[in-house]
mmCIF file of C-alpha atoms in Angstrom:
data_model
loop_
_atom_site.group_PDB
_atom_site.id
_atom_site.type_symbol
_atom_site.label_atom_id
_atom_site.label_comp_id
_atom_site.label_asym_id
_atom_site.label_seq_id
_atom_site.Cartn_x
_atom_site.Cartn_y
_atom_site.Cartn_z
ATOM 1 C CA UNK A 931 102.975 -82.836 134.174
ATOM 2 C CA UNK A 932 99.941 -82.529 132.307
ATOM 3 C CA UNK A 933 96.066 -81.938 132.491
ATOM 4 C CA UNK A 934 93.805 -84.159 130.779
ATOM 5 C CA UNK A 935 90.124 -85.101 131.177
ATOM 6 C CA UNK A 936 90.432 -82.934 134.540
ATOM 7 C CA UNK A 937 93.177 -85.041 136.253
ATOM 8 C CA UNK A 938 97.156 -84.784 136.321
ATOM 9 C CA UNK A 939 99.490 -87.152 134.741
ATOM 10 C CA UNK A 940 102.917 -87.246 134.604
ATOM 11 C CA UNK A 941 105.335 -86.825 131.893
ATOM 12 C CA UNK A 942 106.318 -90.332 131.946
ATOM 13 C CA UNK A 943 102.630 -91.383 131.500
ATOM 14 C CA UNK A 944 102.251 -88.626 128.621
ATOM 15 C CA UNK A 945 104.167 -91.091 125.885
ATOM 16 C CA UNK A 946 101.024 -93.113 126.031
ATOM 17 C CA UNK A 947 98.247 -92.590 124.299
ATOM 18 C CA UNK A 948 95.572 -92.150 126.987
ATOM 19 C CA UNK A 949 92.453 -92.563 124.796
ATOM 20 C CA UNK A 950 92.413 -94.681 121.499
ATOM 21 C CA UNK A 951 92.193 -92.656 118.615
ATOM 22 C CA UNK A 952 88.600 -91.065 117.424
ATOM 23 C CA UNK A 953 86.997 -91.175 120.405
ATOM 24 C CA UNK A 954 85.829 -88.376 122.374
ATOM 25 C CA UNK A 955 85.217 -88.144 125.994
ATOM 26 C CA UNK A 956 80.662 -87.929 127.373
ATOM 27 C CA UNK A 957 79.853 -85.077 130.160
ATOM 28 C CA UNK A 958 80.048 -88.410 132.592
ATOM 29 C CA UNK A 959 84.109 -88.466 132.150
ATOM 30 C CA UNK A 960 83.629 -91.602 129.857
ATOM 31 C CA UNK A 961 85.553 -91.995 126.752
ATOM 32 C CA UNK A 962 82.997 -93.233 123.343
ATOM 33 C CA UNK A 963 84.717 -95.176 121.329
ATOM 34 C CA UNK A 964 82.412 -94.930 118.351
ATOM 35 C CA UNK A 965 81.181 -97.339 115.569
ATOM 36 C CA UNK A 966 84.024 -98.639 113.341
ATOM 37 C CA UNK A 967 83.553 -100.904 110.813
ATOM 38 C CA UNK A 968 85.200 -104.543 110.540
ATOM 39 C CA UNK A 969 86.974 -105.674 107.076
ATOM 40 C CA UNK A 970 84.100 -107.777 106.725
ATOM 41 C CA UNK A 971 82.170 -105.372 106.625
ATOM 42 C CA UNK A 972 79.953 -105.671 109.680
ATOM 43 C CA UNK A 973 79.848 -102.560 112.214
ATOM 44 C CA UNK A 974 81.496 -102.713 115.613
ATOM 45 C CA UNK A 975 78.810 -100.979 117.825
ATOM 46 C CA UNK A 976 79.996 -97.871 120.336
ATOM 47 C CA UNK A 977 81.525 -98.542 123.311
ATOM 48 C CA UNK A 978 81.904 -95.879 126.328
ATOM 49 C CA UNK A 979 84.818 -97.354 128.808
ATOM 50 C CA UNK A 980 87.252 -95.674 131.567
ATOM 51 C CA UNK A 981 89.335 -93.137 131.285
ATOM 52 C CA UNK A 982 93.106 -94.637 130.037
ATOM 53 C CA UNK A 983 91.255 -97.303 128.295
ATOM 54 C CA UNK A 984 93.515 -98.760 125.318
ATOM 55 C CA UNK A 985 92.192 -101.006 122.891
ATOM 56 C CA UNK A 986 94.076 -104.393 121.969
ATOM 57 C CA UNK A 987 94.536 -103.160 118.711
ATOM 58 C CA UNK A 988 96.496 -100.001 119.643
ATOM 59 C CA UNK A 989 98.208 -101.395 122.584
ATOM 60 C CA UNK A 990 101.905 -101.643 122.335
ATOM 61 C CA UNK A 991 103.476 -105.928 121.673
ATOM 62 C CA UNK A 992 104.477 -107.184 124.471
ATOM 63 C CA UNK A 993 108.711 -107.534 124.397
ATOM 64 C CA UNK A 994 110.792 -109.785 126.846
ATOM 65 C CA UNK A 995 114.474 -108.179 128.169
ATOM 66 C CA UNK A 996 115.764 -110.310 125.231
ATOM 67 C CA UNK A 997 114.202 -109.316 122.477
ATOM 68 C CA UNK A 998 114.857 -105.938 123.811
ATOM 69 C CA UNK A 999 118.289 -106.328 124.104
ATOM 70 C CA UNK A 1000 118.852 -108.027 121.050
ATOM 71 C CA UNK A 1001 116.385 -104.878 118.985
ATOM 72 C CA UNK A 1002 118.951 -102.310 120.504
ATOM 73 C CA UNK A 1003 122.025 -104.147 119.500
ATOM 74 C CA UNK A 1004 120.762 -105.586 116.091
ATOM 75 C CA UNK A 1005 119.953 -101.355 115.886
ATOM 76 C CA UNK A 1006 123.455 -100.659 116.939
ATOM 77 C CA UNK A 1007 124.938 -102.780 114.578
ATOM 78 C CA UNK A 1008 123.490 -101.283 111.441
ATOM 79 C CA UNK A 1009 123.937 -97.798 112.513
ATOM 80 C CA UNK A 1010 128.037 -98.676 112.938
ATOM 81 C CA UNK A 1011 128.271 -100.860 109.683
ATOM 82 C CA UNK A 1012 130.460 -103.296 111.639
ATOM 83 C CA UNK A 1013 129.642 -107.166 110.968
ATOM 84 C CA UNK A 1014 127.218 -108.958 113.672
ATOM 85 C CA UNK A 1015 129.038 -108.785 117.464
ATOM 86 C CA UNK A 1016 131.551 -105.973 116.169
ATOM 87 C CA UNK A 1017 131.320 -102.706 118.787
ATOM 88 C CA UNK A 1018 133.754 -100.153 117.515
ATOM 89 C CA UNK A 1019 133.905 -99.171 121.670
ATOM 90 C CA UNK A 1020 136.028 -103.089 121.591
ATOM 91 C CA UNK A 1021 138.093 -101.981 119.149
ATOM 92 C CA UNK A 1022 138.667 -98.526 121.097
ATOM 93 C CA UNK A 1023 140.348 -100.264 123.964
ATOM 94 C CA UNK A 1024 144.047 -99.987 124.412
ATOM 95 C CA UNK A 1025 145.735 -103.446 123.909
ATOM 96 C CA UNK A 1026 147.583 -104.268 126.432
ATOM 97 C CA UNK A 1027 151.316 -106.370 126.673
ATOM 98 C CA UNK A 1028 150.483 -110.047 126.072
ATOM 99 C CA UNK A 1029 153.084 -112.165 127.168
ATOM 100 C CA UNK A 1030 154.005 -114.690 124.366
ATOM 101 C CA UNK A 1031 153.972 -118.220 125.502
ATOM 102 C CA UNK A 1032 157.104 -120.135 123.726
ATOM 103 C CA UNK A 1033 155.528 -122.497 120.815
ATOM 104 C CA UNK A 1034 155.128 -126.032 121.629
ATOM 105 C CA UNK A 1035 156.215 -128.476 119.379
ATOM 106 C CA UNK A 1036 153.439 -130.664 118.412
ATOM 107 C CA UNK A 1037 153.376 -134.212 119.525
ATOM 108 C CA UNK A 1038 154.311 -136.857 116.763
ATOM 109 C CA UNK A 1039 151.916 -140.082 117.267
ATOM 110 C CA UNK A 1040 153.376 -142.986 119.287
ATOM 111 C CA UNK A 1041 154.289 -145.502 116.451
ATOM 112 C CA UNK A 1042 156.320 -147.674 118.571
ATOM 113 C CA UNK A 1043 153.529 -150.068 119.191
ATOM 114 C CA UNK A 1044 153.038 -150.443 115.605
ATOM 115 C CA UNK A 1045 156.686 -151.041 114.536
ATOM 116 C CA UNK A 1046 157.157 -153.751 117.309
ATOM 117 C CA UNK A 1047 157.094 -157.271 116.819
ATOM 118 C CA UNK A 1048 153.946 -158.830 118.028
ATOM 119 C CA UNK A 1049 154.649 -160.297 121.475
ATOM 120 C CA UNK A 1050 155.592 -157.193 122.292
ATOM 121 C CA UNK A 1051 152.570 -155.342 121.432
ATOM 122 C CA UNK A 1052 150.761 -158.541 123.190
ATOM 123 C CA UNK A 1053 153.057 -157.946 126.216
ATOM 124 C CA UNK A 1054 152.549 -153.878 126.174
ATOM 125 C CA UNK A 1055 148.367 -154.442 126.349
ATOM 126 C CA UNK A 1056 148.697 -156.931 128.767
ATOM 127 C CA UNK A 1057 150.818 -154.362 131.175
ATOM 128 C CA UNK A 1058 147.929 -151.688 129.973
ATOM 129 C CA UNK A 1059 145.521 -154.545 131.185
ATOM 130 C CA UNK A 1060 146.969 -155.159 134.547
ATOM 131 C CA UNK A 1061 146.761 -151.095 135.382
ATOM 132 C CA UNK A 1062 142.885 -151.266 134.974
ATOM 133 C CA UNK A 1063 141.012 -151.141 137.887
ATOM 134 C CA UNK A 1064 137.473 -152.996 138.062
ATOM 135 C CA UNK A 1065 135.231 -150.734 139.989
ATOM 136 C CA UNK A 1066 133.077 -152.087 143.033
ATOM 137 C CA UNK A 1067 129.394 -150.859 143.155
ATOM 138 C CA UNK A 1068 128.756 -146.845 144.467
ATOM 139 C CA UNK A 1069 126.554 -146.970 147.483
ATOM 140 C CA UNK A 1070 123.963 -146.037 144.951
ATOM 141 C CA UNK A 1071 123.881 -148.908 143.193
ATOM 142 C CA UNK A 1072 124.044 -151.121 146.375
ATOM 143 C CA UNK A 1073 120.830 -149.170 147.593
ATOM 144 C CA UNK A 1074 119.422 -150.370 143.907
ATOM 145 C CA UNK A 1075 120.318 -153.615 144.860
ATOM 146 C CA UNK A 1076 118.686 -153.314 148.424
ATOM 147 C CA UNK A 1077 115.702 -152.049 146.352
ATOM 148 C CA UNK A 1078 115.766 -154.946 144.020
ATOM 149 C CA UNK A 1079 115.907 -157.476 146.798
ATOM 150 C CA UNK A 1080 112.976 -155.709 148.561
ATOM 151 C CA UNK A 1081 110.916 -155.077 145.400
ATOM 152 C CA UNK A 1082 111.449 -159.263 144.798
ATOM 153 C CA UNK A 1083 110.432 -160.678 148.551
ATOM 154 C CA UNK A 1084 107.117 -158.253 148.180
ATOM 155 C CA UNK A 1085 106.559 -160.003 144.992
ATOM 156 C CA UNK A 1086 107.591 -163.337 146.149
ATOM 157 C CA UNK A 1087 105.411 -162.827 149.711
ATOM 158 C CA UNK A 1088 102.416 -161.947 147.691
ATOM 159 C CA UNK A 1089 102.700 -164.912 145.889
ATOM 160 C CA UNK A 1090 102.748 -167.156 148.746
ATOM 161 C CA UNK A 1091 99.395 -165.256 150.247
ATOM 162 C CA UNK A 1092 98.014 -166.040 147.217
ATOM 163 C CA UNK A 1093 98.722 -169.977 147.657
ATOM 164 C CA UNK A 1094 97.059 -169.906 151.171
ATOM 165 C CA UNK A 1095 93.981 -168.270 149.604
ATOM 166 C CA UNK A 1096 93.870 -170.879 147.365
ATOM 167 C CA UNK A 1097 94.865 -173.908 149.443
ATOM 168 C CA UNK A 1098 91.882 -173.072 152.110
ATOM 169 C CA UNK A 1099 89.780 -172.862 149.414
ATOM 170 C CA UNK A 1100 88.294 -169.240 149.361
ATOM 171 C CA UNK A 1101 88.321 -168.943 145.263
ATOM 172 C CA UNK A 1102 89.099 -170.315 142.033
ATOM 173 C CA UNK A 1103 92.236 -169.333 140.657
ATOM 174 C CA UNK A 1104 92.071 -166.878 137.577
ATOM 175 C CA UNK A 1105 94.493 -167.177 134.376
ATOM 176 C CA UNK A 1106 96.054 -163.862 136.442
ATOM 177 C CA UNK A 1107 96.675 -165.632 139.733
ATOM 178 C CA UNK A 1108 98.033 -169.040 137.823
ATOM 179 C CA UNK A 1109 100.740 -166.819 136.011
ATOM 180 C CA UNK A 1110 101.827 -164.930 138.641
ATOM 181 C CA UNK A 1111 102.392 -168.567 141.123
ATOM 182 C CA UNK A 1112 104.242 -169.489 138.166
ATOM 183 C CA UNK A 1113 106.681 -166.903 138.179
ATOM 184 C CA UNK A 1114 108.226 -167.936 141.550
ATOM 185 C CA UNK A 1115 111.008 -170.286 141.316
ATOM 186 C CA UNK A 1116 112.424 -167.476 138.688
ATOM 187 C CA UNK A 1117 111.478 -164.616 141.358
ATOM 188 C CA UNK A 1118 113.740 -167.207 143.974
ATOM 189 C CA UNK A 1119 116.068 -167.828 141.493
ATOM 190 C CA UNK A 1120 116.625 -163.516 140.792
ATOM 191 C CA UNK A 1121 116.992 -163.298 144.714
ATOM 192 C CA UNK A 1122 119.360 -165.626 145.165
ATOM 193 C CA UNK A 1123 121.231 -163.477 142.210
ATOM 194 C CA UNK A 1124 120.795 -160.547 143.845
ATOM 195 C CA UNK A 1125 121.559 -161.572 147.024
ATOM 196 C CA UNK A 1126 125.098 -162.707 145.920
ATOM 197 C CA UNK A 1127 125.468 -159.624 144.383
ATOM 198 C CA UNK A 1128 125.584 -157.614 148.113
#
């Protein structure tokens, strides 16, 4: 450790500069920072703050892990000479037996389609067609559905309401409420639909 300004700091704490540069420390224990002037031209005016007080400008950029980690290796790149992502401690390793896996031949492309007759190649996609299977709706979409159906009768029941309103007479019917009584034989006819899809 050290002694500064009267008080102990540690080593650790001695790589940072504990006052910013020019300024001088008042009988109080307050560092001055004095008057600087701006590149405009205009003077900052003195400032007396805490002890360990750095300035934006001095303080150090703020670096993520990555950036970090990608300084020290773009660093310990150029000081090897090896091309980007080469580590001569890789290279270092001792190789160990690798067991050769026999070549495969490669596969030639199935022609056979193409040099049969016709109603053959009609026959062989018909076979391919008979193998696929038609998939029935997840339980997801079936809870769509349910949705759907649910999201419709709302609709359908509001529309109704609507025609009581109007049938005992309460109001006029806006351009709105006309619209949306016309929409219901196609709001019966999408239930149905969905209905027949459950």
């Amino acid at each position: 450790t050290q002694s500064t300004w009267g008080g102990q700091i540690s080593a650790k704490m001695s790589d940072r500069p504990l006052a910013p540069a020019g300024s001088q420390v008042d009988e109080d224990g307050y560092v001055v920072i004095p008057a600087t002037r701006r590149p405009d031209g205009t003077w900052r005016k003195e400032r007396r703050v805490k002890q360990g007080f750095v300035p934006r400008e001095e303080m150090p950029k703020f670096e993520t892990r990555g950036a970090q980690v990608r300084r020290e290796v773009e660093s310990r790149q150029q000081s090897n000479g090896g091309p980007p992502g080469w580590f001569p401690d890789d290279d270092a390793k001792p190789a160990g037996k690798k067991k050769s896996k026999p070549a495969k031949a490669p596969k030639a492309p199935d022609t056979t389609a193409i040099s049969k007759p016709k109603e053959s190649v009609v026959e062989s996609i018909e076979a391919q067609m008979s193998q696929v299977k038609i998939d029935h709706p997840t339980p997801a979409e079936e809870g769509d559905v349910q949705k759907k159906i649910r999201n419709v009768k709302k609709r359908i029941r509001q529309i109704e309401e609507l025609e009581e309103k109007l049938k005992a007479g309460q109001s006029n019917p806006t351009p709105e409420q006309n619209e949306k009584i016309n929409r219901k034989p196609g709001l019966l006819h999408e239930l149905e639909q969905l209905q027949n899809q459950q």
